Coordinates of C-alpha atoms (C1' of nucleotides) in Angstrom, one line a residue:
Chain A
M1 CA 10.5 -34.3 15.0
E2 CA 7.2 -34.6 12.7
Y3 CA 5.2 -31.6 11.8
T4 CA 2.2 -30.6 10.1
V5 CA 1.5 -27.9 7.7
Q6 CA 0.5 -25.1 10.4
K7 CA 3.5 -26.3 12.6
L8 CA 6.1 -26.3 9.8
A9 CA 4.4 -23.0 8.7
Q10 CA 4.9 -21.6 12.2
L11 CA 8.8 -22.9 12.4
A12 CA 9.3 -21.4 9.3
G13 CA 7.3 -18.3 9.4
V14 CA 5.3 -18.7 6.3
S15 CA 1.7 -19.5 5.7
A16 CA 0.3 -22.8 5.5
R17 CA -0.9 -22.0 2.0
T18 CA 2.5 -21.5 0.9
L19 CA 3.3 -24.8 2.1
R20 CA 0.5 -26.5 0.2
Y21 CA 1.5 -24.6 -2.8
Y22 CA 5.1 -25.5 -2.6
D23 CA 3.5 -29.2 -2.5
E24 CA 1.5 -28.2 -5.5
I25 CA 4.1 -27.1 -7.6
N26 CA 6.6 -29.8 -6.6
I27 CA 9.3 -28.0 -4.9
L28 CA 8.5 -29.3 -1.4
K29 CA 6.7 -32.6 -1.0
P30 CA 5.8 -33.6 2.4
A31 CA 7.5 -36.5 3.8
R32 CA 4.2 -38.9 4.1
I33 CA 0.6 -38.2 4.0
N34 CA -1.0 -39.9 7.0
S35 CA -4.2 -42.1 7.2
S36 CA -6.2 -38.8 7.2
G37 CA -4.7 -37.2 4.3
Y38 CA -2.8 -34.9 6.6
R39 CA 0.6 -33.9 5.2
I40 CA 3.3 -34.6 7.3
Y41 CA 6.7 -32.8 7.0
G42 CA 9.9 -34.5 8.5
Q43 CA 13.6 -32.9 9.1
A44 CA 14.5 -33.3 5.4
E45 CA 11.8 -31.2 4.6
V46 CA 12.6 -28.6 7.2
D47 CA 16.1 -28.4 5.9
R48 CA 14.8 -28.0 2.4
L49 CA 12.4 -25.5 3.1
Q50 CA 15.3 -23.3 4.7
Q51 CA 17.0 -23.7 1.2
I52 CA 14.1 -22.6 -0.4
L53 CA 13.3 -19.5 1.8
F54 CA 17.1 -18.7 1.7
Y55 CA 16.7 -18.3 -2.3
R56 CA 13.5 -16.5 -2.2
E57 CA 14.9 -14.2 0.3
L58 CA 17.3 -13.5 -2.3
G59 CA 14.5 -12.6 -4.9
V60 CA 15.1 -15.8 -6.4
G61 CA 11.9 -16.9 -8.6
L62 CA 10.4 -20.3 -7.8
D63 CA 11.1 -21.9 -10.8
S64 CA 14.7 -21.3 -10.6
I65 CA 14.3 -22.4 -7.1
K66 CA 13.4 -25.3 -8.2
K67 CA 16.0 -26.1 -10.2
I68 CA 18.7 -25.2 -7.7
V69 CA 17.3 -27.6 -5.0
T70 CA 15.9 -30.3 -7.1
A71 CA 19.0 -30.7 -9.1
P72 CA 22.0 -30.9 -6.4
S73 CA 24.5 -30.6 -9.0
F74 CA 23.2 -27.4 -10.7
D75 CA 25.4 -24.8 -10.8
G76 CA 23.9 -22.6 -8.0
A77 CA 26.9 -19.9 -8.3
M78 CA 25.9 -19.5 -11.9
A79 CA 22.2 -18.9 -11.1
L80 CA 23.0 -16.4 -8.4
R81 CA 25.3 -14.7 -10.9
E82 CA 22.6 -14.0 -13.2
H83 CA 20.2 -13.3 -10.5
R84 CA 22.6 -10.5 -9.5
E85 CA 22.6 -9.1 -12.8
K86 CA 18.8 -8.7 -12.8
L87 CA 19.3 -7.1 -9.6
L88 CA 21.8 -4.8 -10.5
E89 CA 19.3 -3.7 -13.3
K90 CA 16.2 -3.4 -11.2
K91 CA 18.0 -1.2 -9.0
K92 CA 19.5 1.2 -12.1
Q93 CA 15.9 1.5 -13.2
L94 CA 15.0 2.2 -9.6
D95 CA 17.6 4.8 -9.5
V96 CA 16.4 6.3 -12.7
L97 CA 12.7 6.3 -11.4
I98 CA 13.8 8.1 -8.2
T99 CA 15.4 10.7 -9.8
N100 CA 12.8 11.6 -12.2
V101 CA 10.2 11.4 -9.3
D102 CA 12.5 13.8 -7.8
K103 CA 12.2 16.2 -10.1
T104 CA 8.8 15.8 -11.0
I105 CA 8.2 16.5 -7.0
A106 CA 10.5 19.7 -7.0
L107 CA 8.4 20.9 -10.0
T108 CA 5.1 20.5 -8.6
E109 CA 6.6 21.9 -5.4
G110 CA 7.0 24.8 -6.9
R111 CA 3.6 25.2 -7.2
M112 CA 4.6 25.0 -11.1
K113 CA 1.7 23.8 -13.0
M114 CA 4.0 22.3 -15.6
S115 CA 1.5 21.7 -18.8
N116 CA 0.7 18.1 -19.7
K117 CA 2.4 18.9 -23.0
E118 CA 5.7 19.8 -21.6
K119 CA 5.5 16.5 -19.4
F120 CA 5.5 14.7 -22.5
E121 CA 8.2 16.3 -24.2
G122 CA 10.4 15.4 -21.4
F123 CA 8.9 12.0 -21.5
K124 CA 9.9 11.9 -24.8
K125 CA 13.1 13.1 -24.7
M126 CA 13.6 10.6 -22.2
M127 CA 12.3 7.6 -24.2
I128 CA 14.4 8.9 -27.0
D129 CA 17.7 9.0 -25.1
E130 CA 16.9 5.6 -23.5
N131 CA 16.1 4.4 -27.2
E132 CA 19.3 5.7 -28.2
E133 CA 21.3 4.2 -25.7
K134 CA 19.6 0.7 -26.2
Y135 CA 19.1 0.6 -29.8
G136 CA 20.4 3.6 -31.6
K137 CA 23.7 1.8 -32.8
E138 CA 21.6 -0.9 -34.0
I139 CA 19.0 1.2 -35.9
R140 CA 21.4 3.3 -37.5
E141 CA 23.5 0.3 -38.6
K142 CA 20.0 -1.1 -40.2
Y143 CA 18.4 1.8 -41.3
G144 CA 21.2 4.7 -41.8
E145 CA 21.4 7.8 -40.4
D146 CA 18.2 9.8 -41.8
T147 CA 15.7 7.4 -40.9
V148 CA 16.8 7.6 -37.3
E149 CA 17.0 11.5 -37.3
K150 CA 13.6 11.7 -38.9
S151 CA 12.0 9.3 -36.5
N152 CA 13.3 11.3 -33.6
A153 CA 12.0 14.6 -35.1
K154 CA 8.9 13.1 -35.7
V155 CA 8.5 12.0 -32.3
M156 CA 9.5 15.3 -30.9
N157 CA 8.0 17.5 -33.6
M158 CA 4.9 18.5 -31.6
S159 CA 6.1 21.6 -30.2
Q160 CA 9.9 21.5 -30.8
E161 CA 9.8 25.0 -31.0
D162 CA 8.6 25.4 -27.5
Y163 CA 11.2 23.0 -26.0
D164 CA 13.7 25.1 -28.3
K165 CA 12.4 28.3 -26.6
V166 CA 12.7 27.2 -23.4
T167 CA 16.0 26.2 -23.5
S168 CA 17.3 29.1 -25.2
L169 CA 15.6 31.3 -22.2
E170 CA 17.1 28.6 -19.5
K171 CA 20.6 29.5 -21.0
Q172 CA 19.7 33.4 -21.1
V173 CA 18.8 33.5 -17.5
K174 CA 22.0 31.6 -16.6
E175 CA 24.0 34.0 -18.6
T176 CA 22.4 37.0 -17.4
L177 CA 22.5 36.1 -13.9
A178 CA 26.2 35.5 -14.0
Q179 CA 27.2 38.7 -15.4
A180 CA 24.8 40.2 -12.9
F181 CA 26.4 38.4 -10.0
A182 CA 29.8 39.5 -11.2
L183 CA 28.9 43.3 -10.5
G184 CA 27.5 42.1 -7.2
D185 CA 24.1 44.1 -6.7
P186 CA 20.9 42.5 -6.9
A187 CA 19.1 46.0 -8.0
S188 CA 21.3 46.6 -10.8
D189 CA 19.5 46.7 -14.4
I190 CA 21.1 43.4 -15.5
A191 CA 20.2 41.9 -12.1
L192 CA 16.6 42.9 -12.7
K193 CA 17.0 41.8 -16.6
A194 CA 17.9 38.2 -15.0
A195 CA 14.9 38.1 -12.9
E196 CA 12.5 39.4 -15.7
L197 CA 14.1 36.6 -17.9
H198 CA 13.5 34.1 -15.3
K199 CA 9.8 35.1 -15.1
Q200 CA 9.5 34.7 -19.3
W201 CA 11.4 31.3 -18.6
L202 CA 8.7 30.3 -15.8
C203 CA 5.7 31.5 -17.5
F204 CA 6.5 28.3 -20.1
Y205 CA 6.1 26.3 -17.2
W206 CA 3.1 28.2 -15.0
N207 CA -0.2 28.9 -16.2
E208 CA -0.5 31.9 -14.3
Y209 CA 1.9 34.3 -12.9
S210 CA 1.9 36.0 -10.0
K211 CA 4.2 38.3 -8.0
E212 CA 4.0 36.8 -5.3
A213 CA 4.3 33.1 -6.2
H214 CA 7.5 34.3 -8.4
A215 CA 8.9 35.7 -4.8
G216 CA 7.8 32.5 -3.1
L217 CA 9.7 30.3 -5.9
A218 CA 12.8 32.5 -5.5
Q219 CA 12.8 31.9 -1.8
M220 CA 12.6 28.2 -2.1
Y221 CA 15.8 28.4 -4.6
V222 CA 17.4 29.5 -1.2
D223 CA 15.4 26.9 0.9
D224 CA 15.5 23.8 -1.1
E225 CA 18.9 22.5 -1.6
R226 CA 18.1 20.9 -4.9
F227 CA 17.6 24.2 -6.3
T228 CA 20.4 25.5 -4.7
A229 CA 22.8 23.1 -5.8
Y230 CA 21.6 24.0 -9.6
Y231 CA 21.9 27.6 -9.3
D232 CA 25.2 27.6 -6.9
K233 CA 27.1 25.1 -9.3
E234 CA 29.0 27.8 -10.9
Q235 CA 29.1 30.5 -8.4
P236 CA 28.2 30.0 -4.8
G237 CA 25.8 32.8 -3.5
T238 CA 23.9 32.7 -6.7
A239 CA 20.7 31.4 -5.6
E240 CA 20.5 33.9 -3.2
F241 CA 21.6 36.8 -5.4
L242 CA 18.8 35.5 -7.8
R243 CA 16.2 35.5 -4.7
D244 CA 17.2 39.0 -3.9
A245 CA 17.0 40.4 -7.5
I246 CA 13.4 38.8 -8.0
H247 CA 12.4 40.0 -4.7
I248 CA 13.5 43.7 -5.9
Y249 CA 12.0 42.9 -9.5
A250 CA 8.6 41.7 -8.0
G251 CA 8.7 44.6 -5.4
M252 CA 8.8 42.5 -2.4
K253 CA 11.4 44.2 -0.9
K254 CA 10.6 47.9 0.0
Chain B
M1 CA -6.2 13.9 -36.4
E2 CA -8.1 10.7 -35.4
Y3 CA -6.5 7.4 -34.2
T4 CA -7.5 4.1 -34.5
V5 CA -5.8 1.7 -31.6
Q6 CA -3.1 0.4 -33.7
K7 CA -2.0 3.9 -34.8
L8 CA -2.4 5.4 -31.5
A9 CA -0.4 2.1 -30.2
Q10 CA 2.4 3.3 -32.2
L11 CA 2.4 6.7 -32.2
A12 CA 2.7 5.9 -28.3
G13 CA 4.9 2.8 -28.4
V14 CA 2.5 0.6 -26.7
S15 CA 0.5 -2.6 -27.5
A16 CA -3.1 -2.3 -29.0
R17 CA -4.1 -4.5 -26.2
T18 CA -3.2 -2.4 -23.6
L19 CA -4.9 0.4 -24.9
R20 CA -8.0 -1.8 -24.9
Y21 CA -7.3 -2.8 -21.5
Y22 CA -6.9 0.9 -20.5
D23 CA -10.3 1.3 -22.0
E24 CA -11.7 -1.6 -19.9
I25 CA -10.5 -0.3 -16.6
N26 CA -12.0 3.4 -17.5
I27 CA -8.3 4.6 -17.4
L28 CA -8.4 5.9 -21.1
K29 CA -11.8 5.6 -23.2
P30 CA -11.6 6.4 -26.9
A31 CA -13.4 9.8 -27.9
R32 CA -16.1 7.7 -30.2
I33 CA -16.9 4.5 -31.3
N34 CA -17.4 4.1 -34.8
S35 CA -20.2 2.6 -36.8
S36 CA -18.3 -0.7 -37.1
G37 CA -17.5 -0.6 -33.1
Y38 CA -14.0 0.6 -33.7
R39 CA -12.4 2.8 -30.9
I40 CA -11.3 6.2 -32.0
Y41 CA -9.1 8.4 -30.3
G42 CA -8.5 12.1 -30.6
Q43 CA -6.0 14.8 -29.7
A44 CA -7.7 15.0 -25.8
E45 CA -7.0 10.9 -25.7
V46 CA -3.4 11.5 -26.8
D47 CA -2.5 13.8 -24.2
R48 CA -4.2 11.8 -21.9
L49 CA -1.9 8.9 -22.9
Q50 CA 1.0 10.8 -22.5
Q51 CA 0.1 11.7 -18.8
I52 CA -0.4 7.8 -18.2
L53 CA 2.6 6.9 -19.6
F54 CA 4.3 9.6 -18.1
Y55 CA 3.2 8.2 -14.4
R56 CA 3.8 4.9 -15.7
E57 CA 7.2 5.2 -16.5
L58 CA 7.4 6.6 -12.8
G59 CA 6.5 3.3 -11.7
V60 CA 3.2 4.2 -10.4
G61 CA 0.3 1.8 -10.5
L62 CA -2.4 2.0 -12.8
D63 CA -5.4 2.8 -10.1
S64 CA -2.8 5.5 -8.5
I65 CA -2.7 6.9 -11.9
K66 CA -6.5 6.7 -12.6
K67 CA -6.8 8.9 -9.5
I68 CA -4.5 11.3 -10.4
V69 CA -5.7 11.8 -14.1
T70 CA -9.3 11.5 -13.4
A71 CA -9.3 14.0 -10.6
P72 CA -7.5 16.9 -11.7
S73 CA -7.6 18.5 -8.1
F74 CA -6.0 15.2 -6.5
D75 CA -3.0 16.4 -5.0
G76 CA -0.3 14.5 -7.4
A77 CA 2.6 15.8 -5.3
M78 CA 1.4 14.2 -2.3
A79 CA 1.0 10.9 -4.4
L80 CA 4.4 10.9 -6.0
R81 CA 6.3 11.9 -2.5
E82 CA 4.1 8.8 -1.2
H83 CA 5.2 6.8 -4.3
R84 CA 8.9 8.1 -3.7
E85 CA 9.1 6.4 -0.4
K86 CA 8.2 3.4 -2.0
L87 CA 11.3 3.5 -4.4
L88 CA 13.3 4.3 -1.8
E89 CA 12.4 1.1 0.6
K90 CA 12.6 -1.0 -2.6
K91 CA 16.0 0.3 -3.6
K92 CA 16.8 -0.5 0.5
Q93 CA 15.8 -3.9 -0.2
L94 CA 17.4 -4.2 -3.5
D95 CA 20.9 -3.2 -1.9
V96 CA 20.2 -5.7 0.9
L97 CA 19.6 -8.6 -1.7
I98 CA 22.5 -7.7 -3.8
T99 CA 24.7 -7.4 -0.7
N100 CA 23.8 -11.2 0.1
V101 CA 23.7 -12.5 -3.4
D102 CA 27.2 -11.0 -3.6
K103 CA 28.2 -12.9 -0.4
T104 CA 26.8 -16.1 -1.4
I105 CA 28.5 -15.8 -4.9
A106 CA 31.9 -15.0 -3.0
L107 CA 31.3 -18.0 -0.6
T108 CA 30.4 -20.2 -3.4
E109 CA 33.2 -19.0 -5.7
G110 CA 35.7 -19.8 -3.1
R111 CA 34.5 -23.3 -3.6
M112 CA 33.2 -23.2 -0.1
K113 CA 30.6 -25.7 0.4
M114 CA 28.9 -24.0 3.3
S115 CA 26.2 -26.5 4.6
N116 CA 22.7 -26.0 4.5
K117 CA 22.6 -25.6 8.5
E118 CA 25.1 -22.8 8.2
K119 CA 23.3 -21.1 5.7
F120 CA 20.1 -21.5 7.4
E121 CA 21.8 -20.0 10.6
G122 CA 22.7 -16.8 8.6
F123 CA 19.5 -16.9 7.4
K124 CA 17.9 -17.2 10.6
K125 CA 20.0 -14.6 12.3
M126 CA 18.6 -12.3 9.3
M127 CA 15.3 -12.6 9.8
I128 CA 15.9 -12.2 13.8
D129 CA 17.6 -9.1 13.4
E130 CA 14.9 -8.0 10.8
N131 CA 12.0 -9.0 13.2
E132 CA 13.7 -7.0 16.0
E133 CA 13.9 -3.9 14.1
K134 CA 10.2 -4.3 12.8
Y135 CA 8.8 -5.8 15.4
G136 CA 10.9 -5.8 18.4
K137 CA 9.4 -3.1 20.5
E138 CA 5.9 -3.8 19.7
I139 CA 6.4 -7.3 20.8
R140 CA 8.6 -6.8 23.7
E141 CA 5.8 -4.5 24.9
K142 CA 3.0 -7.0 24.6
Y143 CA 4.9 -9.9 25.8
G144 CA 7.6 -8.5 28.2
E145 CA 11.3 -9.3 27.6
D146 CA 11.7 -12.8 28.6
T147 CA 9.0 -14.2 25.9
V148 CA 11.2 -12.5 23.4
E149 CA 14.4 -13.8 24.4
K150 CA 12.9 -17.3 24.4
S151 CA 11.6 -16.9 21.2
N152 CA 14.8 -15.7 19.5
A153 CA 16.7 -18.5 21.6
K154 CA 14.4 -21.0 20.4
V155 CA 14.9 -19.9 16.6
M156 CA 18.3 -20.0 16.9
N157 CA 18.9 -23.0 19.4
M158 CA 19.6 -25.6 16.6
S159 CA 23.0 -25.1 16.3
Q160 CA 23.8 -21.9 18.5
E161 CA 27.1 -23.5 19.6
D162 CA 28.3 -24.1 16.4
Y163 CA 27.7 -20.2 15.6
D164 CA 29.6 -19.2 18.8
K165 CA 32.4 -21.5 18.1
V166 CA 32.6 -20.1 14.6
T167 CA 32.2 -16.6 15.4
S168 CA 35.0 -16.6 18.3
L169 CA 37.3 -18.6 15.9
E170 CA 36.8 -15.5 13.3
K171 CA 37.8 -13.0 16.2
Q172 CA 40.9 -15.1 17.4
V173 CA 42.0 -15.1 13.5
K174 CA 41.8 -11.5 13.2
E175 CA 43.4 -11.1 16.8
T176 CA 46.4 -13.3 15.8
L177 CA 46.7 -12.1 12.4
A178 CA 47.0 -8.7 13.5
Q179 CA 49.8 -9.0 16.0
A180 CA 51.7 -11.4 13.4
F181 CA 51.3 -8.4 10.8
A182 CA 52.5 -6.2 13.5
L183 CA 55.6 -8.2 13.3
G184 CA 55.9 -8.4 9.8
D185 CA 57.3 -11.8 9.1
P186 CA 54.5 -13.8 7.4
A187 CA 57.0 -17.0 8.2
S188 CA 57.0 -16.2 12.3
D189 CA 55.2 -18.6 14.3
I190 CA 52.3 -16.3 15.1
A191 CA 51.5 -16.0 11.6
L192 CA 51.5 -19.6 11.0
K193 CA 49.4 -19.8 14.1
A194 CA 47.0 -17.3 12.5
A195 CA 46.8 -19.6 9.4
E196 CA 46.2 -22.6 11.6
L197 CA 43.2 -20.8 12.9
H198 CA 42.2 -19.7 9.7
K199 CA 42.2 -23.3 8.8
Q200 CA 39.9 -24.0 11.7
W201 CA 37.8 -21.2 10.9
L202 CA 37.4 -22.5 7.3
C203 CA 36.7 -26.2 8.1
F204 CA 33.4 -25.0 9.7
Y205 CA 32.5 -24.2 6.0
W206 CA 34.2 -26.7 4.1
N207 CA 33.2 -30.2 4.0
E208 CA 36.5 -31.3 2.7
Y209 CA 39.9 -29.7 3.7
S210 CA 42.8 -29.2 1.1
K211 CA 46.3 -27.5 1.0
E212 CA 45.3 -26.2 -2.7
A213 CA 42.0 -25.3 -2.0
H214 CA 43.3 -23.2 1.0
A215 CA 46.2 -21.3 -1.1
G216 CA 43.6 -20.9 -3.4
L217 CA 41.5 -19.4 -1.1
A218 CA 44.3 -17.4 0.3
Q219 CA 45.3 -16.0 -3.0
M220 CA 41.5 -14.9 -3.7
Y221 CA 41.6 -12.7 -0.7
V222 CA 44.3 -10.8 -2.7
D223 CA 42.3 -11.0 -6.1
D224 CA 38.9 -10.5 -5.2
E225 CA 38.6 -6.9 -3.8
R226 CA 35.5 -7.7 -1.4
F227 CA 37.9 -10.0 0.8
T228 CA 40.6 -7.2 0.4
A229 CA 38.6 -4.9 1.8
Y230 CA 37.4 -7.0 4.6
Y231 CA 41.2 -8.0 5.9
D232 CA 42.7 -4.7 4.7
K233 CA 40.0 -3.0 7.0
E234 CA 42.5 -2.4 9.9
Q235 CA 45.6 -2.6 8.4
P236 CA 46.0 -2.2 4.6
G237 CA 48.4 -5.1 3.4
T238 CA 46.9 -7.8 5.7
A239 CA 45.1 -9.6 2.9
E240 CA 48.4 -10.0 1.3
F241 CA 49.9 -11.2 4.5
L242 CA 47.6 -13.5 5.3
R243 CA 48.0 -15.2 1.7
D244 CA 51.9 -15.3 2.0
A245 CA 51.4 -17.0 5.5
I246 CA 48.7 -19.5 4.5
H247 CA 51.0 -20.2 1.5
I248 CA 53.8 -20.9 4.0
Y249 CA 51.8 -22.9 6.4
A250 CA 50.3 -24.9 3.1
G251 CA 54.0 -25.4 2.0
M252 CA 53.3 -23.8 -1.1
K253 CA 56.0 -21.4 -1.0
K254 CA 59.4 -23.4 -1.2
Chain C
dA1 C1' -14.5 -12.0 -55.5
dT2 C1' -10.4 -12.6 -52.9
dT3 C1' -6.7 -11.1 -50.6
dG4 C1' -4.4 -9.2 -46.2
dA5 C1' -4.4 -6.1 -42.8
dC6 C1' -6.9 -4.1 -39.9
dC7 C1' -10.7 -4.3 -36.0
dT8 C1' -14.0 -6.3 -32.6
dT9 C1' -15.1 -9.4 -28.2
dC10 C1' -14.1 -13.2 -25.5
dA11 C1' -11.3 -15.9 -22.6
dC12 C1' -7.4 -18.2 -20.6
dG13 C1' -2.1 -17.5 -18.8
dT14 C1' 1.4 -15.5 -16.3
dT15 C1' 3.5 -15.2 -10.4
dG16 C1' 2.9 -16.5 -5.4
dC17 C1' 0.4 -16.8 -2.9
dG18 C1' -4.4 -14.6 0.2
dT19 C1' -9.0 -16.1 1.0
dA20 C1' -13.2 -18.1 1.5
dA21 C1' -16.3 -22.2 0.8
dA22 C1' -17.2 -26.8 2.0
dG23 C1' -16.3 -30.6 4.4
dG24 C1' -13.8 -34.2 7.2
dT25 C1' -10.6 -35.0 11.6
dG26 C1' -8.6 -34.7 16.8
dT27 C1' -8.9 -33.8 21.1
dA28 C1' -10.5 -31.9 25.4
dA29 C1' -14.4 -30.6 28.1
dG30 C1' -19.3 -30.5 29.7
Chain D
dC1 C1' -21.4 -39.3 24.2
dT2 C1' -22.1 -34.9 22.5
dT3 C1' -20.4 -30.7 21.6
dA4 C1' -17.2 -27.3 20.6
dC5 C1' -13.3 -26.0 18.5
dA6 C1' -9.2 -25.9 16.2
dC7 C1' -7.3 -28.2 13.0
dC8 C1' -6.8 -30.7 8.3
dT9 C1' -8.6 -31.5 3.2
dT10 C1' -9.6 -29.9 -1.9
dT11 C1' -11.6 -26.6 -5.2
dA12 C1' -11.3 -22.2 -6.8
dC13 C1' -11.5 -17.4 -7.9
dG14 C1' -8.7 -13.0 -6.9
dC15 C1' -4.6 -9.7 -7.5
dA16 C1' -1.6 -6.9 -11.8
dA17 C1' -1.1 -5.6 -16.3
dC18 C1' -1.3 -7.2 -20.4
dG19 C1' 0.3 -11.6 -23.6
dT20 C1' -1.6 -14.5 -26.7
dG21 C1' -4.7 -16.8 -29.5
dA22 C1' -9.4 -17.8 -31.3
dA23 C1' -13.3 -16.6 -33.9
dG24 C1' -15.5 -13.4 -36.4
dG25 C1' -16.2 -8.7 -39.0
dT26 C1' -14.5 -4.6 -41.6
dC27 C1' -11.6 -2.0 -45.5
dA28 C1' -8.9 -0.9 -48.7
dA29 C1' -6.8 -2.6 -52.9
dT30 C1' -5.9 -6.0 -56.4

DNA sequence: ATTGACCTTCACGTTGCGTAAAGGTGTAAG
DNA sequence: CTTACACCTTTACGCAACGTGAAGGTCAAT
C-alpha cells in the first residue's frame, strides 16, 4: 500500500504540513518521490510514523524522537527516564501554580482588594522561599550567612513592617478566637474582640470597609470549605462561631 | 527612586531584554525617556512590574496579563478561574503522560522488546478512547452508529486478532493464577499451568524467550511495586506466588 | 584620551507546525 | 477537449517570550 501525504495524514490523524515538516527535518522521509514530485510513503514509513507519534504523545521533543528512531541502538529507556523527570518537574510546578491561583481566587472572591504592595509581598516571599530552597545552600557557602540575610532583607524591606503587623494580627485573631470559642458565646466580649481584631486584619487587605462586606465574608467562611478548613483546623465549628461573632459585631443579628 | 533598565531588571530579577520586550509590546512602558534615549522607570513602573511578574508566576500569558493590568476594572477573578481550568487540564494531561511513560519504562526495563506494531496497537487504542470521549457523541449523532463502528474497526483492524489473543491470554493467566494461589502451592500443576500461560502471553511482547529472562521478569514482579500492585490487587502475595511458580517452571529452583 | 560598563535599535533563532500564496498535476464530467 | 476541482509542490511569514549577538552611542572614572 502506498500513500500520498494527504492519505497518510488522514490515516495517522496528523496534518499534511506535519508530514512535510517531518520530511524537512529529516525525521520521516518518504519512501520515494514520484515523477511529479509527489511524496510517496510505504509501509515502513507508516510504521515509523507510528513510532514518532507514540513518542510525541508522550511529550518527547522531536529532536529527541529523532535520536530514538534514527539510532535503533540508542537507549530509549534512558531517554524516557530523563523525560519522565521533566514531566514530574512540570507537574510539581503546576501544583504550585494551581495552589497559588486558588489562593488568589479565594482572596478575590472574598472581594478583598489586596493592594499591589501586598501582592508583591507574597510574591517576593515566594521567590525568596524558592531561592532559598534552590540556591540557599550554595549561596550561603559562597558568600556566608550575612550576605544572604542582607539580600533577603533587601528584597523584603519595602514594607516589612506591614507584613509583620498583618502576621501578628492574624495570630491575635486566632488566639482570641480560640479563647472565645472555649467560652462558647459568640456575643461575649472576647468574641466581639476577636471580630474587632478580624476587622483590623481585614483592613490590611480591603481598601474600604463595610459591615455588609464583613458579614458577607464571615458567611463565606462557613460556605467555602477552603476557609472553613482554615478556621476549623484546631477546633471544628470555629468558622461558624467566628461568623456568628462577626454578624453580632457588625450588628447583623437583631 | 529612578531606575534604568539594568537596575530595574536586577531589582525585579528579570533580564533587561525582558523589560525592553515589555516596552515593545506595550505592557510596561518606562516613565520617560531621557535625553540620551535611555529608558527611565519610576515607582509606578516598579509596582506595575510586580503585578506583571505576579501573574506571570501564575503562568498567565502576557496578553492576558496585559488585559488584567491595563484595564483595572477587568475581572481578574474570572481570568484567574479560567486560567485555573487550563492548569487543571494541563495537569491531567501530564498525569496521563507520566503514567504512559512509566508503563513504557516498565516495559523496556523488563527488557521486553515490544514490537512497534504492539506499541501502535496501544497507541491506537488510546487514541480511539480519547476520540470516543471527546467526539464520540458528536460523531455518532452526525453519522450514526454504523459509521463510527466501522471507523473504529478500520483503525484497529491491523492486528485486531493479535490484540484479542493477548487480552484473552492475560485474562487466562489471571484466572489460572488465582486458582493456583487458592491452593497455595507454587509447584502444583495448576501453578505451573499459570506460568506456562504467562510465558505464552509474554511471547507476544518478547521477540526471543529465555528461561533466564522469564525468571528475571518474575523477580521484578516482586521487586517493582508497580507490578506487585498489579498482581496483588485481588490477593496480596500473588506476585510472589507467581514468581515462585515461574522460577519452578523455568527450573531455577533446584 | 582611553577604558569599560552601561545604553540604544535592529534582527535573527528558538519549537512545531498553521496558514496563505503561487503554481503544477490527476481525474472525472460536460 | 476543455473545464472544474481536488490534490500536489515549494516558499515563506507568523505564533510566544524572550536569548543572543551586532553595531554603535553615552557615562563615569582613570
